[in-house]
Amino acid sequence: MILAGGQGSRLGSLTKAIAKPVVPFGGKYKIIDFALSNCINSGIDTVGVLTQYQPHELSRYIGSGQPWDMDRYNGGIYILPPYMKGKSGEWYKGTANAIYQNIAFVESFDPEDVLILSGDHIYIMDYRPMIEAHEAKRADATIAVITVPWEEASRFGIMAVDEDELVTSFAEKPKKPASNLASMGVYVFNWKMLKKYLILDEQSEKSSNDFGKNIIPMMLKDGLRLYAHSFHSYWKDVGTIESLWQANMDLLQKPLPLDMYIDSRRIYCRNPVKPPHFVSSSARISNCLVTEGCEIYGEVEKSVVFTGVTIGKGSRISNSVIFPNAKIGEGCVIDRAIVGDNAVIGDGCEISASARAGLDEAAPGAAAPGAAAATATAGAAAATAAAVAVAPAGVAAATVTAGTAAAAGAATVAVAPKGAAPAPAPKAAAQAAGVAAGSPAAQAAGSSAAGSPAAPEAGGPPPRLIGFDSLSGADIYDTTFLSDYCEDGISLIAPDVAIGCGVRIGGGCMVDRSIVAPGGALGAVATGAAARTAPPPLPPPPASAPVMAGAGAGAGAGAGASAKAAPAAGRRLKEVAP
């Protein structure tokens, strides 16, 4: 029985639309592939997968179970969501309650023992030695354990054992752990004994209906025989952005901590039908995993690149995880980031800690670093490309002024850390940033529904600070810039997000909505045009988009009147990307 209904909320935008077990991993896999493959490699061919949170993608991915040789008439794989029983029904209230609600399913196979697994851990394990030890010791329950660093012990169920590995004490996520022997969330139970305690647990109104908090302590209290089974190989709980990124980076180490190249321990998955990956003469790849269907024209180093990814010419990708079908334009720099499924990164974008540092150091009245990338596009389209200055939590927002960006032909916004009070947006700042007249943002700034944006004041107006709590989709061209900061400097670009040309994003930021101004350019690679041919010249922005005239060398210089802005706030990027 595989518990696969978890949300994985600490993974942020990656699990807004899918359950944690189907988050991509390792270039071609989903997280649940490891539990399913471990089962079939251990001779276990009857598996129930318990789903709850966002089950559709998980159910579609598993299908009949054919990739894991579980499409069988007798046994095989079963999807087990919560369901109505008679006149009542309820969600799974906890790990133990999920098994309790499926007692009839388990009973239909009349087993002596049942193996219960978590569907969201990365490890390769043959369960047969654990099951054999369980039967030889006539145990009521056997728990797979691994030694973890002391500083992490409080995150796990911790137990103490004697010289025969008989469990003498157990505590779920203790504040002061007595040992660093942690439960892996892999259990073998005598079914008759487990059924008895599941029924007893369900009768308690105070129970959390959880194996670690309730079932195991209750069994231990009643003197049942619980044994530990030590595991001495790679095991990772990829419950955070940092741990997911690190687990992918672990696949690039030598020697491999997680060796998936041994036939007897092969990890099976549902493979997309894609052509072989293409590497152009301009590309350079070093220490990477690159999957089928990719087109590489830039430089990629120490990264995991999933199927269907395109990386444009002149782009440099390092220490990153690029999820399936992401499109990265030309001249981009991405370091220490996770780029979600189907994300689109426009030409000249930078996602790295150095991008933030460069913007933080820019002096008022001087062109922001990377502005050239935003203004290098042909025609007036560059006038609407967005440049974003991001400040880390607890640090003052970057000081790049909106007037400077307007003179260079780009709209710049300084984003304040979460919790910071947003500064009032003056009329000049809103106009210099190119906010469409008549839009909610322009009205909030005191702008008239008619008329053209005024030229910025000498030296540029103060930066427009946007607090995360107050940021709304109508503030800047019907898009939202940032929602949160990730751990340890790992940036996250959420699935389906589109980012316009020349945007610069600092390290450790989470971007969960599109960033693009009306008419903002993306580039041929990012929009899916044939990357092997020269990209066509970019079209001018639509008439409804405000266009700043001139591109002076100094702050505010050469900024003339703009075309009259229509009330329309512009299209979301996903509407113009294929």
Coordinates of C-alpha atoms in Angstrom, one line a residue:
M1 CA 0.0 0.0 0.0
I2 CA 1.6 3.3 -1.2
L3 CA 0.5 6.5 0.5
A4 CA 0.5 9.0 -2.3
G5 CA -2.1 11.6 -1.4
G6 CA 0.2 14.2 0.1
Q7 CA 0.2 17.8 -1.0
G8 CA 3.9 18.6 -0.4
S9 CA 3.1 22.3 0.4
R10 CA 6.7 23.1 1.2
L11 CA 7.4 22.6 -2.6
G12 CA 5.5 25.8 -3.2
S13 CA 4.2 26.3 -6.7
L14 CA 5.4 22.9 -7.9
T15 CA 2.6 21.2 -6.1
K16 CA -0.3 23.7 -6.6
A17 CA -1.8 21.6 -9.4
I18 CA -0.3 18.1 -8.8
A19 CA 0.4 15.8 -5.9
K20 CA 4.0 15.6 -4.6
P21 CA 4.5 12.0 -5.8
V22 CA 4.3 13.1 -9.5
V23 CA 6.8 16.0 -9.2
P24 CA 9.5 15.4 -11.9
F25 CA 12.8 14.1 -10.8
G26 CA 16.1 13.0 -12.3
G27 CA 15.6 14.0 -15.9
K28 CA 12.8 11.5 -16.8
Y29 CA 11.2 10.2 -13.7
K30 CA 8.4 11.1 -11.2
I31 CA 9.0 10.7 -7.5
I32 CA 6.5 7.8 -7.2
D33 CA 8.5 5.8 -9.8
F34 CA 10.9 4.8 -7.0
A35 CA 8.3 3.2 -4.8
L36 CA 6.6 1.5 -7.7
S37 CA 9.9 0.2 -9.2
N38 CA 11.1 -1.0 -5.8
C39 CA 8.0 -3.0 -5.4
I40 CA 8.2 -4.8 -8.8
N41 CA 12.0 -5.3 -8.3
S42 CA 11.2 -7.0 -5.0
G43 CA 8.7 -9.4 -6.5
I44 CA 5.6 -7.4 -5.2
D45 CA 3.0 -7.2 -8.0
T46 CA -0.2 -6.3 -6.1
V47 CA -0.1 -2.6 -5.1
G48 CA -2.7 -0.2 -3.9
V49 CA -1.9 3.6 -4.5
L50 CA -3.9 5.8 -2.1
T51 CA -4.6 9.2 -3.6
Q52 CA -6.3 12.3 -2.3
Y53 CA -4.7 15.7 -3.1
Q54 CA -4.9 16.7 -6.8
P55 CA -5.2 13.0 -7.9
H56 CA -5.8 13.5 -11.6
E57 CA -2.2 13.7 -12.9
L58 CA -1.1 10.9 -10.6
S59 CA -4.0 8.6 -11.9
R60 CA -3.2 9.5 -15.5
Y61 CA 0.5 8.9 -15.1
I62 CA 0.0 5.5 -13.4
G63 CA -2.7 4.4 -15.8
S64 CA -2.9 0.6 -16.0
G65 CA 0.6 0.2 -14.5
Q66 CA 2.2 -1.1 -17.7
P67 CA 5.6 0.6 -17.3
W68 CA 6.1 -1.2 -14.0
D69 CA 4.7 -4.6 -15.3
M70 CA 1.6 -4.3 -13.1
D71 CA -1.1 -4.4 -15.8
R72 CA -2.3 -7.8 -14.6
Y73 CA -5.5 -9.7 -14.4
N74 CA -4.7 -11.1 -11.0
G75 CA -3.1 -8.5 -8.7
G76 CA -1.6 -5.5 -10.5
I77 CA -2.0 -1.8 -9.5
Y78 CA -5.1 -0.2 -8.0
I79 CA -5.8 3.6 -7.5
L80 CA -7.6 4.0 -4.2
P81 CA -9.2 7.5 -3.6
P82 CA -11.5 8.2 -0.7
Y83 CA -15.1 7.2 -1.5
M84 CA -18.7 7.3 -0.2
K85 CA -19.8 4.4 1.9
G86 CA -23.6 4.0 2.2
K87 CA -24.9 7.4 3.2
S88 CA -21.6 8.9 4.4
G89 CA -18.0 9.4 3.3
E90 CA -15.0 11.3 4.4
W91 CA -11.5 12.3 3.3
Y92 CA -8.5 10.3 4.5
K93 CA -7.8 11.9 7.9
G94 CA -4.3 10.5 8.3
T95 CA -2.0 7.8 7.2
A96 CA -3.6 5.2 9.4
N97 CA -7.1 6.3 8.5
A98 CA -6.2 5.9 4.8
I99 CA -5.4 2.2 5.4
Y100 CA -8.4 1.8 7.7
Q101 CA -10.8 3.0 5.0
N102 CA -9.3 0.4 2.6
I103 CA -9.5 -2.6 5.0
A104 CA -12.0 -4.3 2.6
F105 CA -9.6 -3.9 -0.3
V106 CA -6.7 -5.5 1.7
E107 CA -8.9 -8.3 3.0
S108 CA -9.9 -9.3 -0.5
F109 CA -6.3 -10.6 -1.0
D110 CA -6.2 -12.4 2.4
P111 CA -2.5 -11.4 3.1
E112 CA -0.4 -12.5 6.0
D113 CA 1.6 -9.3 5.9
V114 CA 1.2 -5.9 4.4
L115 CA 3.9 -3.5 3.2
I116 CA 3.1 0.2 3.7
L117 CA 5.2 2.8 1.9
S118 CA 5.4 6.5 1.4
G119 CA 5.1 7.5 -2.2
D120 CA 7.3 10.7 -2.0
H121 CA 10.8 9.5 -1.1
I122 CA 13.9 9.0 -3.3
Y123 CA 15.7 5.7 -2.7
I124 CA 16.4 2.3 -4.2
M125 CA 15.6 -0.7 -1.9
D126 CA 14.9 -4.4 -2.2
Y127 CA 12.1 -5.0 0.3
R128 CA 12.6 -8.8 0.4
P129 CA 15.4 -8.9 3.1
M130 CA 13.2 -6.7 5.3
I131 CA 10.2 -9.0 4.8
E132 CA 12.2 -12.1 5.4
A133 CA 13.6 -10.6 8.6
H134 CA 10.1 -9.7 9.7
E135 CA 8.9 -13.2 9.2
A136 CA 12.0 -14.8 10.8
K137 CA 11.6 -12.8 14.0
R138 CA 7.8 -13.3 14.0
A139 CA 7.5 -9.5 14.4
D140 CA 4.2 -7.7 14.7
A141 CA 5.7 -4.8 12.8
T142 CA 9.1 -4.0 11.2
I143 CA 10.2 -0.4 10.5
A144 CA 12.9 0.5 8.0
V145 CA 15.3 3.0 9.7
I146 CA 18.3 5.1 8.6
T147 CA 20.8 7.1 10.5
V148 CA 20.3 10.9 10.0
P149 CA 22.4 13.8 11.1
W150 CA 21.6 14.9 14.6
E151 CA 20.6 18.4 13.5
E152 CA 17.9 16.9 11.3
A153 CA 16.6 14.2 13.7
S154 CA 13.7 16.4 15.0
R155 CA 12.1 16.2 11.5
F156 CA 11.6 12.4 11.7
G157 CA 10.1 9.7 13.8
I158 CA 13.0 8.7 16.1
M159 CA 13.4 5.3 17.9
A160 CA 15.8 3.6 20.2
V161 CA 16.6 -0.2 19.7
D162 CA 18.5 -2.9 21.6
E163 CA 21.2 -5.1 20.3
D164 CA 18.7 -7.3 18.4
E165 CA 17.1 -4.2 16.8
L166 CA 14.0 -4.6 19.0
V167 CA 12.4 -1.2 19.3
T168 CA 12.4 0.1 22.9
S169 CA 11.1 3.6 22.4
F170 CA 9.6 5.7 19.6
A171 CA 8.9 9.5 19.3
E172 CA 7.4 11.3 16.4
K173 CA 9.4 14.4 15.5
P174 CA 10.7 15.0 19.1
K175 CA 12.1 18.5 20.0
K176 CA 15.0 16.8 21.8
P177 CA 15.6 13.5 20.0
A178 CA 17.2 10.7 22.1
S179 CA 18.8 9.1 19.1
N180 CA 19.3 9.8 15.4
L181 CA 17.8 6.5 14.1
A182 CA 15.0 7.7 11.9
S183 CA 11.9 6.0 10.4
M184 CA 12.0 5.9 6.6
G185 CA 8.2 5.6 6.4
V186 CA 8.5 2.0 5.2
Y187 CA 6.6 -0.6 7.3
V188 CA 5.8 -4.3 7.3
F189 CA 2.9 -5.2 9.5
N190 CA 1.3 -8.5 10.4
W191 CA -2.1 -7.8 8.8
K192 CA -4.4 -9.3 11.5
M193 CA -2.6 -7.3 14.2
L194 CA -2.6 -4.1 12.2
K195 CA -6.3 -4.4 11.4
K196 CA -7.0 -4.7 15.1
Y197 CA -5.1 -1.5 16.0
L198 CA -6.6 0.4 13.0
I199 CA -10.0 -0.3 14.3
L200 CA -9.0 0.7 17.9
D201 CA -7.4 3.9 16.6
E202 CA -10.5 4.9 14.7
Q203 CA -12.6 4.6 17.8
S204 CA -10.5 7.2 19.6
E205 CA -11.8 10.8 19.0
K206 CA -8.4 12.2 20.2
S207 CA -6.3 10.3 17.7
S208 CA -4.6 11.9 14.7
N209 CA -5.0 8.6 12.9
D210 CA -1.3 8.6 12.0
F211 CA 1.1 5.6 12.1
G212 CA 4.0 7.6 13.7
K213 CA 1.9 9.5 16.2
N214 CA -0.7 6.8 17.2
I215 CA -0.4 3.3 15.8
I216 CA 3.3 2.6 16.5
P217 CA 3.3 4.1 20.0
M218 CA 0.1 2.2 20.9
M219 CA 1.6 -1.1 19.7
L220 CA 4.8 -0.4 21.6
K221 CA 2.8 0.5 24.8
D222 CA 1.0 -2.8 24.6
G223 CA 4.2 -4.8 24.4
L224 CA 4.0 -5.9 20.8
R225 CA 7.2 -7.0 19.0
L226 CA 8.4 -4.1 16.9
Y227 CA 11.7 -4.4 15.1
A228 CA 13.9 -2.0 13.2
H229 CA 15.5 -2.9 9.9
S230 CA 18.6 -0.8 9.1
F231 CA 19.1 0.7 5.6
H232 CA 22.6 1.8 4.7
S233 CA 22.1 3.4 1.2
Y234 CA 20.8 6.6 -0.3
W235 CA 17.4 7.9 1.0
K236 CA 16.1 11.4 0.6
D237 CA 12.8 13.1 1.6
V238 CA 12.5 15.7 -1.1
G239 CA 9.9 17.8 0.8
T240 CA 11.5 21.2 0.2
I241 CA 12.8 23.2 -2.7
E242 CA 16.3 22.9 -1.5
S243 CA 16.2 19.1 -0.9
L244 CA 14.6 18.5 -4.3
W245 CA 17.3 20.6 -6.0
Q246 CA 20.0 18.8 -4.0
A247 CA 18.7 15.3 -4.8
N248 CA 18.8 16.1 -8.5
M249 CA 22.4 17.5 -8.1
D250 CA 23.3 14.3 -6.3
L251 CA 22.8 12.4 -9.6
L252 CA 25.8 14.3 -11.0
Q253 CA 28.2 13.3 -8.3
K254 CA 31.0 10.7 -8.7
P255 CA 30.7 8.1 -7.3
L256 CA 27.0 8.1 -7.6
P257 CA 25.2 8.0 -4.2
L258 CA 22.0 6.8 -6.0
D259 CA 23.1 4.4 -8.8
M260 CA 20.3 3.8 -11.3
Y261 CA 22.5 2.1 -13.8
I262 CA 22.2 -1.5 -12.3
D263 CA 19.8 -3.6 -14.3
S264 CA 18.5 -5.5 -11.3
R265 CA 17.5 -2.2 -9.6
R266 CA 16.3 -0.4 -12.6
I267 CA 13.8 2.5 -12.1
Y268 CA 10.9 2.2 -14.5
C269 CA 8.8 5.2 -15.6
R270 CA 6.3 6.2 -18.3
N271 CA 8.4 7.5 -21.2
P272 CA 7.2 10.2 -23.5
V273 CA 7.6 9.5 -27.2
K274 CA 10.3 12.0 -28.2
P275 CA 13.1 12.1 -30.8
P276 CA 16.7 11.9 -29.7
H277 CA 18.1 15.1 -28.2
F278 CA 19.9 17.6 -30.5
V279 CA 23.1 19.3 -29.6
S280 CA 24.2 22.1 -32.0
S281 CA 27.7 23.0 -32.9
S282 CA 27.4 26.1 -30.7
A283 CA 26.5 24.1 -27.7
R284 CA 28.7 22.9 -24.8
I285 CA 27.5 20.3 -22.2
S286 CA 29.5 19.3 -19.2
N287 CA 28.5 16.9 -16.3
C288 CA 24.8 16.9 -17.1
L289 CA 21.8 14.6 -17.5
V290 CA 20.0 15.5 -20.8
T291 CA 16.9 13.6 -21.8
E292 CA 15.3 12.9 -25.2
G293 CA 13.5 15.6 -27.1
C294 CA 15.8 18.4 -26.0
E295 CA 17.4 21.0 -28.3
I296 CA 20.6 22.5 -26.8
Y297 CA 22.2 25.6 -28.5
G298 CA 23.9 27.2 -25.4
E299 CA 26.2 26.1 -22.6
V300 CA 24.9 23.7 -19.9
E301 CA 27.0 22.7 -16.9
K302 CA 26.2 20.5 -13.9
S303 CA 22.4 20.5 -14.6
V304 CA 19.6 18.1 -15.0
V305 CA 17.6 18.8 -18.2
F306 CA 14.2 17.0 -18.7
T307 CA 12.5 16.0 -21.9
G308 CA 11.5 18.5 -24.5
V309 CA 13.6 21.4 -23.2
T310 CA 15.0 24.1 -25.6
I311 CA 18.0 26.1 -24.5
G312 CA 18.9 29.0 -26.9
K313 CA 22.2 30.1 -28.3
G314 CA 24.4 32.0 -26.0
S315 CA 22.6 31.0 -22.9
R316 CA 24.5 29.6 -19.9
I317 CA 22.8 27.2 -17.6
S318 CA 24.6 25.9 -14.4
N319 CA 23.7 24.1 -11.2
S320 CA 20.0 24.0 -12.3
V321 CA 17.1 21.7 -12.8
I322 CA 15.0 22.3 -16.0
F323 CA 11.7 20.6 -15.9
P324 CA 9.9 19.1 -19.0
N325 CA 9.2 21.3 -22.1
A326 CA 10.6 24.5 -20.6
K327 CA 11.8 27.0 -23.3
I328 CA 14.8 29.2 -22.5
G329 CA 15.7 31.9 -25.0
E330 CA 19.0 33.2 -26.2
G331 CA 21.6 35.0 -24.1
C332 CA 20.1 33.9 -20.8
V333 CA 22.0 33.2 -17.5
I334 CA 20.5 30.7 -15.1
D335 CA 22.3 29.5 -12.0
R336 CA 21.0 27.5 -8.9
A337 CA 17.4 27.4 -10.1
I338 CA 14.5 25.0 -10.7
V339 CA 12.5 26.0 -13.9
G340 CA 9.1 24.4 -13.9
D341 CA 7.2 22.5 -16.6
N342 CA 6.3 24.5 -19.7
A343 CA 7.9 27.7 -18.4
V344 CA 9.0 30.2 -21.0
I345 CA 12.1 32.4 -20.3
G346 CA 12.6 35.2 -22.8
D347 CA 15.9 36.3 -24.4
G348 CA 18.5 38.0 -22.2
C349 CA 17.0 37.0 -18.8
E350 CA 19.1 36.3 -15.8
I351 CA 18.1 34.2 -12.8
S352 CA 21.0 34.1 -10.3
A353 CA 22.3 35.6 -7.1
S354 CA 24.6 37.8 -9.2
A355 CA 21.6 39.3 -11.0
R356 CA 20.3 40.6 -7.7
A357 CA 23.7 41.8 -6.6
G358 CA 24.2 43.8 -9.8
L359 CA 20.9 45.5 -9.4
D360 CA 21.4 46.3 -5.8
E361 CA 24.6 48.0 -6.6
A362 CA 23.2 50.2 -9.4
A363 CA 23.3 53.8 -8.5
P364 CA 20.2 56.0 -8.9
G365 CA 20.3 57.7 -12.3
A366 CA 22.5 55.0 -13.9
A367 CA 21.3 52.4 -16.3
A368 CA 20.6 49.1 -14.6
P369 CA 22.9 46.1 -15.4
G370 CA 21.3 44.0 -18.0
A371 CA 19.4 46.9 -19.5
A372 CA 21.3 46.3 -22.7
A373 CA 19.7 42.9 -23.0
A374 CA 16.3 44.5 -22.6
T375 CA 17.0 47.2 -25.2
A376 CA 18.9 45.0 -27.7
T377 CA 15.7 43.9 -29.4
A378 CA 14.7 45.3 -32.7
G379 CA 12.2 48.2 -33.0
A380 CA 10.0 49.7 -30.3
A381 CA 9.2 46.3 -28.7
A382 CA 12.2 46.8 -26.4
A383 CA 10.3 49.7 -24.9
T384 CA 8.0 47.3 -23.1
A385 CA 10.4 44.7 -21.9
A386 CA 10.4 44.4 -18.1
A387 CA 13.4 44.5 -15.8
V388 CA 12.8 43.5 -12.3
A389 CA 15.0 44.4 -9.3
V390 CA 14.6 41.9 -6.4
A391 CA 15.8 42.4 -2.9
P392 CA 16.3 39.4 -0.5
A393 CA 14.3 39.1 2.6
G394 CA 15.3 41.6 5.2
V395 CA 17.3 43.7 2.7
A396 CA 16.1 47.0 1.3
A397 CA 14.7 46.9 -2.2
A398 CA 17.0 47.7 -5.1
T399 CA 17.5 51.4 -6.0
V400 CA 17.1 51.2 -9.7
T401 CA 14.7 54.0 -10.6
A402 CA 11.7 53.8 -12.9
G403 CA 12.9 56.9 -14.7
T404 CA 16.2 55.3 -15.5
A405 CA 14.5 52.3 -17.1
A406 CA 12.1 54.5 -19.0
A407 CA 15.0 56.4 -20.5
A408 CA 16.5 53.0 -21.6
G409 CA 13.2 51.8 -22.9
A410 CA 12.3 49.3 -20.1
A411 CA 9.9 49.3 -17.3
T412 CA 11.6 48.6 -14.0
V413 CA 10.0 47.6 -10.7
A414 CA 11.7 47.2 -7.3
V415 CA 10.1 44.5 -5.4
A416 CA 10.1 44.7 -1.6
P417 CA 10.5 41.7 0.7
K418 CA 7.4 40.1 2.1
G419 CA 6.1 42.1 5.0
A420 CA 7.7 45.4 3.9
A421 CA 5.3 48.3 3.7
P422 CA 4.8 49.3 0.1
A423 CA 5.7 52.9 -0.6
P424 CA 3.0 55.0 -2.2
A425 CA 3.3 55.0 -6.0
P426 CA 3.5 58.6 -7.3
K427 CA 1.8 59.5 -10.5
A428 CA 5.1 60.1 -12.3
A429 CA 6.4 56.7 -11.2
A430 CA 3.4 54.9 -12.5
Q431 CA 3.5 56.7 -15.8
A432 CA 7.3 56.3 -16.2
A433 CA 6.8 52.6 -15.6
G434 CA 4.4 52.5 -18.6
V435 CA 1.2 51.6 -16.7
A436 CA -1.7 51.8 -19.1
A437 CA -3.9 54.8 -18.6
G438 CA -7.2 53.8 -17.2
S439 CA -5.9 50.6 -15.6
P440 CA -6.5 49.9 -11.9
A441 CA -2.9 50.6 -11.2
A442 CA -2.9 53.9 -13.0
Q443 CA -6.1 55.0 -11.3
A444 CA -4.6 54.1 -7.9
A445 CA -1.6 56.3 -8.8
G446 CA -3.9 59.2 -9.6
S447 CA -3.5 58.9 -13.4
S448 CA -6.1 60.1 -15.8
A449 CA -7.9 57.7 -18.2
A450 CA -6.8 59.9 -21.1
G451 CA -3.5 61.5 -22.0
S452 CA 0.1 60.3 -22.4
P453 CA 2.7 59.4 -19.7
A454 CA 4.8 62.4 -18.8
A455 CA 8.6 62.4 -19.2
P456 CA 10.4 61.3 -16.0
E457 CA 11.8 64.0 -13.7
A458 CA 15.5 64.7 -13.8
G459 CA 17.4 61.9 -12.1
G460 CA 14.2 59.7 -12.3
P461 CA 11.4 59.3 -9.8
P462 CA 11.9 57.1 -6.7
P463 CA 11.5 53.4 -7.2
R464 CA 8.0 51.9 -7.0
L465 CA 8.0 49.5 -4.1
I466 CA 5.5 46.7 -4.2
G467 CA 4.9 44.7 -1.0
F468 CA 4.2 41.0 -1.6
D469 CA 1.0 41.1 0.5
S470 CA -0.5 44.0 -1.5
L471 CA 0.6 42.9 -4.9
S472 CA -2.4 42.2 -7.2
G473 CA -2.7 41.0 -10.8
A474 CA -3.8 44.5 -12.0
D475 CA -0.8 46.4 -10.6
I476 CA 1.5 45.9 -13.5
Y477 CA 0.0 44.8 -16.8
D478 CA -2.2 42.1 -15.4
T479 CA 0.7 40.1 -14.1
T480 CA 2.2 39.3 -10.7
F481 CA 5.9 39.4 -10.1
L482 CA 6.9 37.5 -7.0
S483 CA 5.2 35.6 -4.3
D484 CA 7.9 34.3 -1.9
Y485 CA 11.5 33.4 -1.4
C486 CA 12.9 29.9 -1.6
E487 CA 15.4 28.3 0.7
D488 CA 19.2 28.6 0.5
G489 CA 19.3 30.7 -2.6
I490 CA 17.6 28.2 -4.9
S491 CA 15.3 30.1 -7.3
L492 CA 12.0 28.6 -8.4
I493 CA 10.2 29.4 -11.7
A494 CA 6.8 27.8 -11.4
P495 CA 5.3 25.6 -14.1
D496 CA 3.6 27.5 -17.0
V497 CA 5.2 30.8 -16.1
A498 CA 6.3 33.1 -18.9
I499 CA 9.1 35.8 -18.4
G500 CA 9.7 38.5 -20.9
C501 CA 13.0 39.5 -22.4
G502 CA 15.6 41.2 -20.2
V503 CA 14.1 40.4 -16.8
R504 CA 16.6 39.9 -14.0
I505 CA 15.7 37.9 -11.0
G506 CA 17.8 37.5 -7.9
G507 CA 18.8 34.3 -6.2
G508 CA 16.4 32.5 -3.8
C509 CA 13.2 34.0 -5.4
M510 CA 10.0 32.2 -6.3
V511 CA 8.2 33.4 -9.4
D512 CA 4.7 31.9 -9.7
R513 CA 3.1 34.2 -12.3
S514 CA 4.1 35.6 -15.7
I515 CA 6.2 38.7 -15.9
V516 CA 5.7 40.5 -19.2
A517 CA 4.6 44.0 -20.4
P518 CA 2.2 44.5 -23.3
G519 CA 4.0 43.8 -26.5
G520 CA 7.0 42.5 -24.6
A521 CA 9.4 40.4 -26.7
L522 CA 10.2 36.7 -26.0
G523 CA 12.5 35.7 -28.8
A524 CA 12.2 32.9 -31.3
V525 CA 13.5 30.0 -29.1
A526 CA 11.2 30.9 -26.2
T527 CA 8.1 31.1 -28.3
G528 CA 8.7 27.8 -30.0
A529 CA 9.8 29.1 -33.4
A530 CA 12.3 27.0 -35.3
A531 CA 15.5 27.5 -33.3
R532 CA 17.8 26.2 -36.0
T533 CA 17.0 29.1 -38.2
A534 CA 17.7 32.8 -37.6
P535 CA 14.9 34.3 -35.6
P536 CA 12.7 36.8 -37.5
P537 CA 12.8 40.5 -36.5
L538 CA 10.6 41.3 -33.6
P539 CA 7.3 43.0 -34.5
P540 CA 6.5 46.5 -33.0
P541 CA 4.3 46.5 -29.9
P542 CA 0.5 46.7 -30.4
A543 CA -1.0 50.2 -30.7
S544 CA -2.5 49.8 -27.2
A545 CA 0.9 49.5 -25.6
P546 CA 2.6 52.6 -24.2
V547 CA 5.9 53.2 -26.1
M548 CA 8.6 55.5 -24.6
A549 CA 10.3 57.5 -27.3
G550 CA 14.1 57.8 -27.3
A551 CA 16.8 55.9 -25.4
G552 CA 19.0 58.6 -23.8
A553 CA 22.4 57.9 -22.3
G554 CA 21.6 59.5 -19.0
A555 CA 18.8 59.3 -16.6
G556 CA 15.7 60.8 -18.1
A557 CA 17.5 61.9 -21.2
G558 CA 15.8 61.5 -24.5
A559 CA 12.5 60.4 -23.0
G560 CA 9.8 61.9 -25.1
A561 CA 6.0 61.6 -25.3
S562 CA 4.5 58.1 -25.8
A563 CA 1.8 56.9 -28.0
K564 CA -1.6 57.3 -26.4
A565 CA -2.4 54.3 -24.2
A566 CA -5.6 52.4 -24.6
P567 CA -7.4 51.2 -21.5
A568 CA -6.5 47.6 -22.2
A569 CA -3.8 46.3 -19.8
G570 CA -2.2 43.9 -22.3
R571 CA -2.2 40.2 -22.8
R572 CA -0.9 37.6 -20.5
L573 CA 2.2 35.9 -22.0
K574 CA 0.6 32.5 -22.1
E575 CA -1.9 33.8 -24.7
V576 CA 0.9 34.7 -27.2
A577 CA 3.1 31.7 -26.5
P578 CA 2.2 28.5 -28.4

